[in-house]
């Protein structure tokens, strides 16, 4: 009996102690934001591409913000777990997060996710990584025309690696193939590192990748970029044609933006936008981003929202017409 | 010995059928590999069943639950379950404090030693996990 | 060459020595705590290395990496719960030694084997990085398929009690490995609609459940005696000359195995340590000791998993393709420091890279020193009474499984596998075989299916390359060698 009593006493003590501590928190007004560290959700693993970008930006931005930006990695289910967490967080400005596009809008279309695209409030865009078609430098194709011609003569023979069935690179490759009227074999890999390794080891003929992943390999002469999925030719690769100028109207790339949960006060969004915009434009950030091969592209909140809508329309209207097998 | 082999056999057969049933609902292309594994496990189970029958009743290894302390086992598993259940409500430190105290005292550890261990553990976790490594711990309404 | 000398001098600077020392100590603690893995340790330290100079930052990460891989063996040996997945094979012999009151000896063996594996793996790292990395790229889908088959043949070796039960455990592991998104078609399998299972079972949480929590339940069901009854706790940490001679061939073999496995992207320390253990057993002159506490078994596993550290740095640094999950995290740290992997690391950034390499060696030396001194103290943990251990281990299981992905769902998965693991052990199935199959299953499945897509359905691709043929031969040898060796021994008698 004595034992039970003492246990109960301990429990009561612990509860009362901690309950009084809990009151120390409380509501914050938007005016003196931020009063405590801000949590930044990254829906991918520590050390991955998104994480590296986020850490580089946040290390600069927290100096301007005056409060620490704490990166919290919530990986799993292609980002769905982290995105859900972000969308459901309290919209008080103390939880924000990075989203990847088109993944963020494509997941709700592919399966029954617990978040919607509308559950977030865009702050700004940080990175835009355009897609490119690459082959090995020692391959027989020097131009995109030769590549298409070969594919036309040998239907289904060319193998193109991607970072997973239905993932962005797969869609990019399939869209190009459809427009060019060629039949290729798509080979899904576990991620973009594996997908590139397969190309570099000569196990597949080509791959559709993002420029940041292949820029240094193309410069060192190991890989050759045949074409880019951009409006204009890429900086540093002026002799690489765009697919658009070759008559195939397809643009594609991945963007990484910063968002807050829906309902976050407008003043806080504006403050965060200004802070992060300043951080992006700072020479320190630009230098670090250049070293890490991050293609920076600023977009404001409205522009980012529009971009998300555009991506969703593309996924809804164009993708179902593609041959993704 | 035979008794436990038979329990295992029944478990394996049930598992095989359950897995097969779930795999059958998948699209055909996706289900090929699961079917293959079902077949492998099926064959292995069959071999094991035959082995069980061939083996004579042996006394060896009799009663793997010979020294089973039912009450104590149930106590530990319940307290662990309750701990995981409340850790996200009460927060890591509160829940751990209560869980450790109750379990330690329940397992007849001297009260003072229990208290010292509990406090020492919480402080240790706080320093290593929270202040130095910044490992996120389950947060609750309290702490 | 200048860069090499510069690197050695720089690595011996006070700052770097201190960084190496502190990070190894921290790594050992991280590794020893059930639930905190090497990958997590490195991930946790990345923000801290932000403010350091690149070489110091990298040495710190290497220190945590090597320390944690060794540290995992401490809890594996003392409380039958691997601190990191890589130590799952160490449990087999290590805990048996502890039960015999030889915890110190087991720890000593683990330290020395880890040191040999780690330090020797720096040789290929220093000398042959670029060419070896090129070779690793030759591993295509077909080769990965055969690698996983070769890995699976080990199951017979790690299940000493009953081969059929070992194989059944392996098949159960393969089944569990199919949970999650279909790797080729992106259709969810056996997820029951839960988003938490879409990426598959979290390996670490599953492992913590299978080994650590099930150990809690095993301890809980027996009558608790206060204080263990080790009659004599007089075992020495230091190995005798004879013992060192005994484990030396095993260490060298495992170092080669670990380095090769490390270089291959995707295959990591866990697989290496199982192969290292199995080969130690296969070639041992004292097979009877295995399963009852053979120091060769501990050495085989530990030398292999520490050799992975050097090996997996090779493709990480030269190709930017991580050799295993820890170096995948380390790669992020590298990029944040502004170092792009590739040939530039050895030329433009040669000074930093070679300082890092020299630091890697320093780190291994500190690991040996700390390990030998610490083992005497660590070994005392095995004297902590069970009724204190039970709640403490479980609390650490909870922290560990939560912290991997910051998900409470992972804690519940750990809990479920704890109960599953309890019955697995009660029914004499083999948790090590389940984990091995869980890790190898996806490598084999994706390898096979990818190879068949590449060859447009023709099965010939599986037998076309030289590497495939070698792996096939190795698998056949591995399958039949127990029978052959037995035959040979019998005819010898």
mmCIF file of N, CA and C in Angstrom, chain B residues 16-32 34-35 38, chain C residues 187-193:
data_model
loop_
_atom_site.group_PDB
_atom_site.id
_atom_site.type_symbol
_atom_site.label_atom_id
_atom_site.label_comp_id
_atom_site.label_asym_id
_atom_site.label_seq_id
_atom_site.Cartn_x
_atom_site.Cartn_y
_atom_site.Cartn_z
ATOM 1 N N UNK B 16 1.225 -17.627 -44.434
ATOM 2 C CA UNK B 16 1.291 -17.858 -45.875
ATOM 3 C C UNK B 16 -0.014 -17.489 -46.557
ATOM 4 N N UNK B 17 -1.112 -17.982 -45.985
ATOM 5 C CA UNK B 17 -2.405 -17.743 -46.616
ATOM 6 C C UNK B 17 -2.790 -16.278 -46.552
ATOM 7 N N UNK B 18 -2.516 -15.658 -45.409
ATOM 8 C CA UNK B 18 -2.845 -14.253 -45.246
ATOM 9 C C UNK B 18 -2.090 -13.421 -46.279
ATOM 10 N N UNK B 19 -0.798 -13.702 -46.390
ATOM 11 C CA UNK B 19 0.044 -12.953 -47.308
ATOM 12 C C UNK B 19 -0.415 -13.185 -48.743
ATOM 13 N N UNK B 20 -0.721 -14.433 -49.050
ATOM 14 C CA UNK B 20 -1.182 -14.775 -50.396
ATOM 15 C C UNK B 20 -2.480 -14.042 -50.717
ATOM 16 N N UNK B 21 -3.364 -14.011 -49.718
ATOM 17 C CA UNK B 21 -4.647 -13.354 -49.903
ATOM 18 C C UNK B 21 -4.460 -11.863 -50.195
ATOM 19 N N UNK B 22 -3.563 -11.244 -49.418
ATOM 20 C CA UNK B 22 -3.305 -9.811 -49.625
ATOM 21 C C UNK B 22 -2.636 -9.568 -50.973
ATOM 22 N N UNK B 23 -1.711 -10.462 -51.329
ATOM 23 C CA UNK B 23 -0.982 -10.292 -52.590
ATOM 24 C C UNK B 23 -1.934 -10.439 -53.772
ATOM 25 N N UNK B 24 -2.949 -11.277 -53.625
ATOM 26 C CA UNK B 24 -3.868 -11.525 -54.736
ATOM 27 C C UNK B 24 -4.648 -10.283 -55.110
ATOM 28 N N UNK B 25 -4.805 -9.378 -54.146
ATOM 29 C CA UNK B 25 -5.588 -8.176 -54.432
ATOM 30 C C UNK B 25 -4.771 -7.132 -55.177
ATOM 31 N N UNK B 26 -3.462 -7.350 -55.268
ATOM 32 C CA UNK B 26 -2.620 -6.373 -55.969
ATOM 33 C C UNK B 26 -2.740 -6.587 -57.473
ATOM 34 N N UNK B 27 -2.405 -5.533 -58.245
ATOM 35 C CA UNK B 27 -2.364 -5.725 -59.695
ATOM 36 C C UNK B 27 -1.373 -6.843 -60.055
ATOM 37 N N UNK B 28 -1.657 -7.562 -61.115
ATOM 38 C CA UNK B 28 -0.901 -8.765 -61.415
ATOM 39 C C UNK B 28 0.613 -8.535 -61.461
ATOM 40 N N UNK B 29 1.034 -7.479 -62.178
ATOM 41 C CA UNK B 29 2.471 -7.242 -62.358
ATOM 42 C C UNK B 29 3.191 -7.046 -61.032
ATOM 43 N N UNK B 30 2.503 -6.405 -60.094
ATOM 44 C CA UNK B 30 3.101 -6.107 -58.801
ATOM 45 C C UNK B 30 3.152 -7.361 -57.934
ATOM 46 N N UNK B 31 2.233 -8.276 -58.190
ATOM 47 C CA UNK B 31 2.063 -9.414 -57.288
ATOM 48 C C UNK B 31 3.001 -10.573 -57.601
ATOM 49 N N UNK B 32 3.685 -10.536 -58.748
ATOM 50 C CA UNK B 32 4.501 -11.682 -59.155
ATOM 51 C C UNK B 32 5.528 -12.037 -58.091
ATOM 52 N N UNK B 34 5.731 -11.107 -54.801
ATOM 53 C CA UNK B 34 5.141 -11.653 -53.568
ATOM 54 C C UNK B 34 4.687 -13.116 -53.726
ATOM 55 N N UNK B 35 4.122 -13.467 -54.882
ATOM 56 C CA UNK B 35 3.717 -14.855 -55.091
ATOM 57 C C UNK B 35 4.916 -15.789 -54.990
ATOM 58 N N UNK B 38 5.788 -16.278 -51.458
ATOM 59 C CA UNK B 38 4.810 -17.160 -50.821
ATOM 60 C C UNK B 38 5.153 -18.607 -51.128
ATOM 61 N N UNK C 187 3.281 1.206 -57.103
ATOM 62 C CA UNK C 187 1.983 0.852 -56.522
ATOM 63 C C UNK C 187 2.226 0.420 -55.075
ATOM 64 N N UNK C 188 1.445 0.927 -54.109
ATOM 65 C CA UNK C 188 1.676 0.507 -52.728
ATOM 66 C C UNK C 188 1.333 -0.972 -52.518
ATOM 67 N N UNK C 189 2.184 -1.675 -51.781
ATOM 68 C CA UNK C 189 1.921 -3.081 -51.476
ATOM 69 C C UNK C 189 1.840 -3.254 -49.958
ATOM 70 N N UNK C 190 0.844 -3.935 -49.489
ATOM 71 C CA UNK C 190 0.706 -4.309 -48.074
ATOM 72 C C UNK C 190 0.872 -3.124 -47.126
ATOM 73 N N UNK C 191 0.414 -1.942 -47.541
ATOM 74 C CA UNK C 191 0.578 -0.796 -46.654
ATOM 75 C C UNK C 191 -0.684 -0.540 -45.848
ATOM 76 N N UNK C 192 -1.757 -1.226 -46.158
ATOM 77 C CA UNK C 192 -3.033 -1.051 -45.471
ATOM 78 C C UNK C 192 -3.461 0.403 -45.478
ATOM 79 N N UNK C 193 -3.107 1.092 -46.547
ATOM 80 C CA UNK C 193 -3.531 2.474 -46.692
ATOM 81 C C UNK C 193 -2.793 3.460 -45.806
#
